[in-house]
Each structure stands twice: as C-alpha cells, then as structure tokens.
Short mmCIF file of C-alpha atoms and ligand atoms in Angstrom, two decimals:
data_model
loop_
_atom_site.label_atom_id
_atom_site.label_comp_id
_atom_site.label_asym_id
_atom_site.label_seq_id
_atom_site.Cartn_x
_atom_site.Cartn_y
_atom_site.Cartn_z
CA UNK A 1 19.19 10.73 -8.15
CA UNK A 2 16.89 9.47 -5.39
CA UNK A 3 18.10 7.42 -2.76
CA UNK A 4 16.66 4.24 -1.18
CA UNK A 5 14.77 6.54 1.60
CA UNK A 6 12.46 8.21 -1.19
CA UNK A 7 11.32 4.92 -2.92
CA UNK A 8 7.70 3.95 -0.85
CA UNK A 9 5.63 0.92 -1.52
CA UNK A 10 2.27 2.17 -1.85
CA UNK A 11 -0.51 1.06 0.59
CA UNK A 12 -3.17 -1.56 -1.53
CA UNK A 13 -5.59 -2.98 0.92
CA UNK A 14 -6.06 -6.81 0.33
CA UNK A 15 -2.25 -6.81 -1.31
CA UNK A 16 0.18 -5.27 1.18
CA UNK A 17 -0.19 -7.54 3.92
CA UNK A 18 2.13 -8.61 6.30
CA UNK A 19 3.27 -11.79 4.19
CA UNK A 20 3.94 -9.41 1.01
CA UNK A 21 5.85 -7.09 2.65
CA UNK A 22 8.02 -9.50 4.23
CA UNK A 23 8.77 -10.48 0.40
CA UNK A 24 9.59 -7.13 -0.68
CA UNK A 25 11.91 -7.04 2.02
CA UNK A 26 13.98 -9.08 0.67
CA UNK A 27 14.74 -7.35 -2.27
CA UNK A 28 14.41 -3.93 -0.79
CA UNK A 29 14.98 -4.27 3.02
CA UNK A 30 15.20 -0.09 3.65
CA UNK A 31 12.19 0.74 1.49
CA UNK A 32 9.54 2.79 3.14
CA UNK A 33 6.19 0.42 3.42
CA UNK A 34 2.49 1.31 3.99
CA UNK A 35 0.26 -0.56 5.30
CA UNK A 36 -3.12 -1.75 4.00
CA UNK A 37 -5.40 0.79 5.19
CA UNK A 38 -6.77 0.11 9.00
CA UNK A 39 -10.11 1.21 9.94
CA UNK A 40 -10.03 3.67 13.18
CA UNK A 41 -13.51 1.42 14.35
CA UNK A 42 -12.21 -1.84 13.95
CA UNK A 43 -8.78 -1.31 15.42
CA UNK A 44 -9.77 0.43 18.67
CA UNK A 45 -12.74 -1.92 19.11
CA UNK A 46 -9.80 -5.10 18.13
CA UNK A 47 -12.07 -6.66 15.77
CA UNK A 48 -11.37 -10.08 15.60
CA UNK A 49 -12.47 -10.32 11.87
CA UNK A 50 -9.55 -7.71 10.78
CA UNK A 51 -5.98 -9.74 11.55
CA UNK A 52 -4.03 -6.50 10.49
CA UNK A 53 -5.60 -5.13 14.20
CA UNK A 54 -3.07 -7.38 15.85
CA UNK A 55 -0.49 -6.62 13.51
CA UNK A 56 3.38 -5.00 15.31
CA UNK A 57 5.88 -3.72 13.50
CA UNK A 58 8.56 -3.89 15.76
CA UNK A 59 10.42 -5.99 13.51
CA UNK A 60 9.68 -4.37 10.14
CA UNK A 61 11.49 -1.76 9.46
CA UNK A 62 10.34 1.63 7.71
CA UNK A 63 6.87 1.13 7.98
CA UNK A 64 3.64 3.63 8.12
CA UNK A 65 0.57 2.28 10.08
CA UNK A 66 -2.33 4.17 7.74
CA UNK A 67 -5.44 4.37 8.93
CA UNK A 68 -8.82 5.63 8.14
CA UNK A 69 -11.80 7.29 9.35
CA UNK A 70 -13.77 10.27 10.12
CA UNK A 71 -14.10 11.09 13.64
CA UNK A 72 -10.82 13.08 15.11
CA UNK A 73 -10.44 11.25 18.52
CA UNK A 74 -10.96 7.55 17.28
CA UNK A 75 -8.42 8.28 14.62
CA UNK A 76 -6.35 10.16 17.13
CA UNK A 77 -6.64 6.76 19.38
CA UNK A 78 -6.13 4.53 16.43
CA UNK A 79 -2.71 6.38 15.74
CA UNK A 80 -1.38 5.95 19.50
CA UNK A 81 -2.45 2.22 19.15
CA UNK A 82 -0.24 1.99 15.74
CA UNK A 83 2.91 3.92 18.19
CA UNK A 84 2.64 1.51 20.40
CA UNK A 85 2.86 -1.20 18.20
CA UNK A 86 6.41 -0.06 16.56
CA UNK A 87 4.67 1.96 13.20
CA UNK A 88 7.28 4.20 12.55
CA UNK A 89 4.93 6.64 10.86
CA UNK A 90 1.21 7.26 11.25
CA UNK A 91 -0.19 7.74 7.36
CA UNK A 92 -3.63 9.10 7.12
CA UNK A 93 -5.60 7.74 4.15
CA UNK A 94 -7.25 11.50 2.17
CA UNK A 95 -7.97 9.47 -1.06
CA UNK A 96 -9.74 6.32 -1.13
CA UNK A 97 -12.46 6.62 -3.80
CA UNK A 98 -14.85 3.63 -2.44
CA UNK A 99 -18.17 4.52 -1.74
CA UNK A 100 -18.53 2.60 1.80
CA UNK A 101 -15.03 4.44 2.79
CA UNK A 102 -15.84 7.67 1.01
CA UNK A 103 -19.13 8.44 1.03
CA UNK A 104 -20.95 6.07 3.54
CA UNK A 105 -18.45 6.53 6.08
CA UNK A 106 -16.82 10.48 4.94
CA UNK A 107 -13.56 9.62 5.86
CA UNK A 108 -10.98 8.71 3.02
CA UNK A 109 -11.53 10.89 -0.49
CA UNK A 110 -14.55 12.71 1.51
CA UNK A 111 -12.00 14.49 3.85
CA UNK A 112 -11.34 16.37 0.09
CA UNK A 113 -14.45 17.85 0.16
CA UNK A 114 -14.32 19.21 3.78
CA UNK A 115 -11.00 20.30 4.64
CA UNK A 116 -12.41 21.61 7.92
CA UNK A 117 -12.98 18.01 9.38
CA UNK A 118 -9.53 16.97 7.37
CA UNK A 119 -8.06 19.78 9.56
CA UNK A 120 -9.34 18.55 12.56
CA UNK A 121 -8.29 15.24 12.54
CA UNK A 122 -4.57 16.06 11.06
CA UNK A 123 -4.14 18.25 14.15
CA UNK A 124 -5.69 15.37 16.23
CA UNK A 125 -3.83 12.77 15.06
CA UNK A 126 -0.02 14.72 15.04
CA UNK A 127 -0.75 15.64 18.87
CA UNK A 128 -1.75 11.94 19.73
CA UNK A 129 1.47 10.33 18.41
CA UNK A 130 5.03 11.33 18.97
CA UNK A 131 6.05 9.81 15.40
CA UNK A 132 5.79 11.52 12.23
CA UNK A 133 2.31 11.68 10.30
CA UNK A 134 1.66 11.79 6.71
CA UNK A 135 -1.33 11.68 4.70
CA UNK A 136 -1.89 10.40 1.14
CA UNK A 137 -4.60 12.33 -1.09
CA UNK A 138 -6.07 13.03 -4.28
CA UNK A 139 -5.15 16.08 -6.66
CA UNK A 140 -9.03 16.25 -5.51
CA UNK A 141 -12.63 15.90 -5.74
CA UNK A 142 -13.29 16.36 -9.19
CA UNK A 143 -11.86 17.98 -12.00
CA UNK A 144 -13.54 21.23 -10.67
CA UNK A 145 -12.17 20.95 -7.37
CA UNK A 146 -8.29 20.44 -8.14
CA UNK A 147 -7.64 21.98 -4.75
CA UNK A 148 -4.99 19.15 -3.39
CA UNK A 149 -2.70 22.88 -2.60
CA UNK A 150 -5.11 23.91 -0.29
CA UNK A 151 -5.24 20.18 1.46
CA UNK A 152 -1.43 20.55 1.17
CA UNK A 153 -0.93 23.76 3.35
CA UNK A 154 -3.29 22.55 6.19
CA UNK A 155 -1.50 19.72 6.13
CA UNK A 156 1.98 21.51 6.47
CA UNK A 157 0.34 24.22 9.22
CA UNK A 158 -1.03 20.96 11.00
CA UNK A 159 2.03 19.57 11.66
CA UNK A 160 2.25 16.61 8.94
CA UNK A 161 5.73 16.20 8.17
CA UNK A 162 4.70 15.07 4.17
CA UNK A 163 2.25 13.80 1.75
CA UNK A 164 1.90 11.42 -0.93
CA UNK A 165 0.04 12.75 -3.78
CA UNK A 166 -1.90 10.05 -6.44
CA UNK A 167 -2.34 12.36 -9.56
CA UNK A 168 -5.94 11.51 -10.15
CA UNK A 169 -9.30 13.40 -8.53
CA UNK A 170 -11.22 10.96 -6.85
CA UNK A 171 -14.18 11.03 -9.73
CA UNK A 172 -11.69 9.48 -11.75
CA UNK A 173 -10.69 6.37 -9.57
CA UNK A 174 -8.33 4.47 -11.23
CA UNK A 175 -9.40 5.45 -15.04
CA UNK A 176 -7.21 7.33 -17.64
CA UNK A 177 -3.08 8.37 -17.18
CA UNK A 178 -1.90 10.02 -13.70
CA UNK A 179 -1.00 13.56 -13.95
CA UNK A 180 1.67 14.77 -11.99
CA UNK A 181 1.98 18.41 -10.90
CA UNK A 182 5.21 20.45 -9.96
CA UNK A 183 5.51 20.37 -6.77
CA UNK A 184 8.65 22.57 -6.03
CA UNK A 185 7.16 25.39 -4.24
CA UNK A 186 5.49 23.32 -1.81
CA UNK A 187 5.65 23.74 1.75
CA UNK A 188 6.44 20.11 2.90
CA UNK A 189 7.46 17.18 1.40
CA UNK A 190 5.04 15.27 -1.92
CA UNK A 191 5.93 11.96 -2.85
CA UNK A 192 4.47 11.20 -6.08
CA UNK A 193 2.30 8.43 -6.90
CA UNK A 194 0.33 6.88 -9.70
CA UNK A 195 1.46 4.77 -12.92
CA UNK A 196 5.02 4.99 -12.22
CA UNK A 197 6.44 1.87 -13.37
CA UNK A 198 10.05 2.87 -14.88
CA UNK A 199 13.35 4.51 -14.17
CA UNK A 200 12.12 7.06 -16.76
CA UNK A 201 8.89 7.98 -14.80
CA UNK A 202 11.00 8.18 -11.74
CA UNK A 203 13.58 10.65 -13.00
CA UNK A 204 10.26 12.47 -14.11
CA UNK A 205 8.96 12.94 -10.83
CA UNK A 206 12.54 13.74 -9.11
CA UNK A 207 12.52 17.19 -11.79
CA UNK A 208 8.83 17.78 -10.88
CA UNK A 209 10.29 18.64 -7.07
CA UNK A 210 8.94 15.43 -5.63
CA UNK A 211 10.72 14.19 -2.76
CA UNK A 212 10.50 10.36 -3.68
CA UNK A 213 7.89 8.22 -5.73
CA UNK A 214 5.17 5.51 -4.39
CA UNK A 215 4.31 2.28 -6.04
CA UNK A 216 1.26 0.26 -6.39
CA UNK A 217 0.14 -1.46 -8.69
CA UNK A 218 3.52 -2.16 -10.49
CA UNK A 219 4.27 -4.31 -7.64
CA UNK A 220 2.35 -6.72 -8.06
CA UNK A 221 3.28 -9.84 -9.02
CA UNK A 222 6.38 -8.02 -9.03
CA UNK A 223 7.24 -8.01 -5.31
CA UNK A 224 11.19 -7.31 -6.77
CA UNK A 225 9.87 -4.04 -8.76
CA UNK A 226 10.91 -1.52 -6.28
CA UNK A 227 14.46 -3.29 -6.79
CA UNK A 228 14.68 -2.97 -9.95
CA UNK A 229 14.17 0.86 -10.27
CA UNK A 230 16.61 1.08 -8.10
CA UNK A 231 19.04 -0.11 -10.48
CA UNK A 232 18.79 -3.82 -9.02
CA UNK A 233 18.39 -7.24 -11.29
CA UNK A 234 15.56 -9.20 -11.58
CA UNK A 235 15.30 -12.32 -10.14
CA UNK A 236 15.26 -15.53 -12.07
CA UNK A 237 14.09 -18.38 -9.10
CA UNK A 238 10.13 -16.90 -9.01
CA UNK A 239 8.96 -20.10 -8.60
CA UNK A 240 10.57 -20.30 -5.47
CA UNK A 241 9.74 -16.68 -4.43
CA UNK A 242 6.41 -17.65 -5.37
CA UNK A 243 6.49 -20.57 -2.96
CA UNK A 244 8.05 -18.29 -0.10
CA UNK A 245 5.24 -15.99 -0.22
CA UNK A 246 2.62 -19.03 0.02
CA UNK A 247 4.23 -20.14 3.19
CA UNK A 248 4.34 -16.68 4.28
CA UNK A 249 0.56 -16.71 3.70
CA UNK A 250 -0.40 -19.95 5.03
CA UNK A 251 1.29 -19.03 8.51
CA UNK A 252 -0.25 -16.02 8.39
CA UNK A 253 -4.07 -16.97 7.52
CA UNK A 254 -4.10 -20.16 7.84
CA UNK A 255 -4.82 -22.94 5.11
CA UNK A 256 -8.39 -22.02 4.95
CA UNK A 257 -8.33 -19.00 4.09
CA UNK A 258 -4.90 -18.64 2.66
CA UNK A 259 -5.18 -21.02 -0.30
CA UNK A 260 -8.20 -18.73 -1.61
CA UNK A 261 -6.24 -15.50 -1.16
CA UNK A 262 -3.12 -16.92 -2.67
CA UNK A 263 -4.82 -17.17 -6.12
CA UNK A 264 -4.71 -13.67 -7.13
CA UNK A 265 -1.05 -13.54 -6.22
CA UNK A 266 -0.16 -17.14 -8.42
CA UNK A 267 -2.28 -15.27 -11.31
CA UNK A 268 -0.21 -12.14 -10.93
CA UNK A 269 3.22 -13.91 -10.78
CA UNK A 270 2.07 -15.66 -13.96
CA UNK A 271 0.45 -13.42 -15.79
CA UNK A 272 2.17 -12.75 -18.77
CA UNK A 273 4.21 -16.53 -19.20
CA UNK A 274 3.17 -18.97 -21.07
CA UNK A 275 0.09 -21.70 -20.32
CA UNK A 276 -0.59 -19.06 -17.54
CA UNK A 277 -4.31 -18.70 -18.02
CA UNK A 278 -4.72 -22.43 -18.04
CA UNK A 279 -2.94 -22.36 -14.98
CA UNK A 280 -4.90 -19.77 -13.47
CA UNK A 281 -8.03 -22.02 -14.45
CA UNK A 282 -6.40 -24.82 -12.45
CA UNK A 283 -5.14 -22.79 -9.40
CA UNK A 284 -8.55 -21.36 -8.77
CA UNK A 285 -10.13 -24.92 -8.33
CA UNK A 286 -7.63 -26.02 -5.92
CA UNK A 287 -8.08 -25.72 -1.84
CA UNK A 288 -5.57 -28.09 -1.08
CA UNK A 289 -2.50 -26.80 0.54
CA UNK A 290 -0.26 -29.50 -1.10
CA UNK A 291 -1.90 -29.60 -4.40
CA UNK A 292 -1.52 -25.86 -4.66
CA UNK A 293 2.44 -26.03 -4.15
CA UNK A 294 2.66 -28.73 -6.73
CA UNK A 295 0.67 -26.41 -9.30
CA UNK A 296 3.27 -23.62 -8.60
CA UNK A 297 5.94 -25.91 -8.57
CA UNK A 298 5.34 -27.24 -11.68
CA UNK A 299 4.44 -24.34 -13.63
CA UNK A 300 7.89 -22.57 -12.63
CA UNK A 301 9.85 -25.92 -12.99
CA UNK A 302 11.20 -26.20 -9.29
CA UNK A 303 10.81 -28.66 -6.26
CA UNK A 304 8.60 -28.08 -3.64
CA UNK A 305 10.34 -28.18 -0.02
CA UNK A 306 7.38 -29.78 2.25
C1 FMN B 401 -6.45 -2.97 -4.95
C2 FMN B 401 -6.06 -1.61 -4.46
C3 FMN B 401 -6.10 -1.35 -3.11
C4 FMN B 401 -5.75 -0.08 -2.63
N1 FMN B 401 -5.76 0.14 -1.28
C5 FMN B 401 -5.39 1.35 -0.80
C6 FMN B 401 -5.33 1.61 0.60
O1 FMN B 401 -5.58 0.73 1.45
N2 FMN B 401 -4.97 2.86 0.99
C7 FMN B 401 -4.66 3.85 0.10
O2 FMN B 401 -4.34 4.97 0.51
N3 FMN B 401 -4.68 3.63 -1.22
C8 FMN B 401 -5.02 2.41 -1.69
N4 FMN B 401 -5.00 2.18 -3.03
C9 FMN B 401 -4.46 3.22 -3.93
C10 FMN B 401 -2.95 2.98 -4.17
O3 FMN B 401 -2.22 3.12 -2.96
C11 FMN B 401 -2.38 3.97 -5.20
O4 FMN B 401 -2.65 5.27 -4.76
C12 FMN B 401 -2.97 3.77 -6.60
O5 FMN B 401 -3.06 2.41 -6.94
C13 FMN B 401 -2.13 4.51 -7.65
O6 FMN B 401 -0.79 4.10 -7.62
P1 FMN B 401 -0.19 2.97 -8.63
O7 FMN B 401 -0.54 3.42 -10.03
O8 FMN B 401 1.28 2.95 -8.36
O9 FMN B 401 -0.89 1.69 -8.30
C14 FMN B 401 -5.38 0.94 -3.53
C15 FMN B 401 -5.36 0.67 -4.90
C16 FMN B 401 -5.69 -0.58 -5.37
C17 FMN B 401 -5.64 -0.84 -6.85
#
C-alpha cells in the first residue's frame, strides 16, 4: 500500500498557488507539492508581473520548484535560483501541450520531439542544483511517437532521480481516458498521473510498478482529495475552508486581483450543491471583498469572521 511519500499534488498553473497549497496542507501536511510551472525567462529576469518569482519555500515542506523552458543554462540558472529559495526538488516541465509553451517557445511537450535538447538541459539542470531533479512528461508526441521509454532512460543516465508520467501524448491534451503503462522494468522511479480520482485507480497504478500517483484535476475544489485517498474523512465545515482559502488569497494578491481569481475556486467548491449555478452567477458579479465573504458565507450556512 503506498505511503504518504508517494501521493504528489500535481502542478496546475493558475490553481496550485501558494494560497492552495497552504490549504492542502492542512489536510495532507507531508504530501509532495509542485509548483505551478515557472518560466526560466521570467524568474531569472524577476519579473515583477509573475508573483510566484518571489515565491520561498523554506517553510513549505515537500515541495518541487518546476520550471520551464528551452535553453540549458537559463533553466540551469532558474533551478539554482529555486535551491536557494528552499525547493526541495527541481521538477522540469516535458509535457505541457500549449502552443505558446510548446511550440512558440520549444520547451515543455516540444522537449518530446527532440530528446537531444531534453538531454541537454536534464544534464544542465542536475549539475546546477545539489537537490534532486525530476521531470514530468507525456507518454509522447503523438500516437506515433509513444517513445516516453526513450525520454525515460536519458532521463535516468542524466542523473534525474524520477519522473512523473501523464498517460496521454501531447496531441491528445486533455481529451479521452489516461492510459497507464507498466512501468516495472523501468530504470528510475514513474509516478503515475492522469484521471486518478479513487482508491481503486490508486491500487491500479501501485500493481502497474509505479512508485506513487499525482493528482490534478481531482483536487480541485477538493483541496481535502489527496486526504481522502489516503484513507482520511471528508470534511464537513467547507464553508469555512472556503473562507480560509479567500483570506489566503486576498493576502496573497491583494483585493484587486484576488476577488476575480477567487471565482473559479467558489464555483469549484460549489459545483455540484444545490442553487450553485445561481450562485456562481452572483459570485462572478461581485468585486467587493466583503460582499464576496457574505456570498460564501451564506451559501455554506456559516458566519463570516471579519
Ligand atoms: C489548468 C491546468 C493547468 C496545468 N498546469 C500545469 C503546469 O503548470 N505544469 C505541468 O507540468 N502540468 C500542468 N498541467 C497538467 C497537470 O499537472 C496534469 O498532468 C493533468 O491535469 C493530468 O492529471 P489529472 O487528470 O490528475 O488532472 C495542468 C493541467 C491543467 C488542467
């Protein structure tokens, strides 16, 4: 049976920001975390526009830094940056599908299609750093270029110390069912990852030789899901979680932009309860702080602490 160390919250850029992983923490303090994925340009250069740039992680326990680009010594520099701000592990992103990440810029997915340059900057980034690196990929390009083994044993002969593998190509995106492969004769670590949502999915992946599972999109909305598959209850307060993690926000973004970016988060936490659309309507007309935490307090039946 897995343990806590091989359950991973999966990195979703836009989602797992500082204020939502400081919620899953409270369910699942010892889970491994990724970050939202940091541009190797915009960290070294500190753009001000990007707040994860001034993120530390000192105080955040398991945590992987992941960043993305396509030139060797930025990403190598972007990595010692991440060290020195307490990431425990550098993760480097081999799978986003996005054309301004994956084809504009050929880092992400495009280091699929040219394992030469994914070569270089593995080996770059694992001497730069003196913490472990991992990279998270694709089963591959398309569904003629399956070739996430051969990605797999640069990796290992680079020096990554394991990789999470989303069981999609990139052509596919985020269409149709994740397929998992066997990965028991690999030669370092996989974490699995894509649609895993129950204790029967995870059991699935554990007899498939993966060395823990990584979750996404089951999270949200959900910040207690990891919890949960590891045999923990659900909570019953969410209006006051939900509350939490608006504070968490606000501090973090300000009111300005926080009250915007909250709304996907109330429409996630709601979706699924009754009058919830009609409070989604309402929510996404609102930019006052106060008016916002009366919304949420009212929907969930609990009393807003100003
Ligand atoms: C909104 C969104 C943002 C994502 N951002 C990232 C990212 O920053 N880095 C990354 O490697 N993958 C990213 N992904 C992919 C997820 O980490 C994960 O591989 C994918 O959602 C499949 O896992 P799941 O079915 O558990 O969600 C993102 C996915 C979504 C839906």
């Amino acid at each position: 049976m897995f343990k806590k160390d091989n359950f991973f919250v999966a990195p979703l850029a836009g989602i797992t920001d500082r204020p939502f992983r400081a919620i899953v923490r409270q369910f699942s303090p010892d889970v491994s975390m990724v970050t939202e994925m940091i541009s190797c340009h915009s960290l070294v250069a500190s753009h001000k526009n990007c707040q994860r740039n001034f993120d530390t992680y000192e105080s955040e326990g398991n945590i992987g830094a992941q960043i993305f680009g396509a030139d060797a010594e930025l990403m190598a520099d972007a990595a010692r940056i991440l060290q020195d701000n307490g990431a425990k592990w550098i993760d480097i992103n081999m799978g986003c599908p996005v054309p301004k990440v994956a084809t504009r810029a050929g880092a992400g997915a495009f280091l699929m299609r040219d394992h030469k340059l994914a070569g270089e900057i593995m080996e770059s980034v694992v001497r730069a750093v003196d913490i472990p690196v991992s990279i998270k990929t694709r089963l591959g390009w398309d569904d003629a270029h399956q070739d996430w083994t051969d990605l797999v044993d640069i990796a290992a002969g680079c020096g990554v110390k394991f990789v999470a593998l989303h069981g999609r190509t990139r052509a596919a995106g985020y269409t149709g069912v994740a397929v998992h492969p066997n990965v028991s004769n690999s030669p370092i670590p996989i974490i699995a990852n894509g649609d895993i949502q129950t204790m029967d999915n995870v059991k699935e992946m554990e007899s498939l030789g993966y060395a823990g599972v990584m979750i996404g999109r089951a999270m949200l909305g959900a910040p207690w899901k990891l919890h949960e598959l590891m045999g923990g209850v659900r909570p019953d307060d969410i209006g006051r979680i939900v509350l939490h993690h608006l504070d968490l926000v606000i501090d973090y973004y300000g009111v300005r932009a926080g009250v915007p970016l909250f709304r996907k988060h109330a429409a996630w936490y709601s979706a699924g309860l009754p009058g919830a659309s009609a409070f989604r309507v309402a929510v996404n007309q609102i930019t006052d702080l106060t008016e916002l935490k009366d919304k949420i307090s009212e929907f969930w039946g609990c009393v807003v602490k100003i």
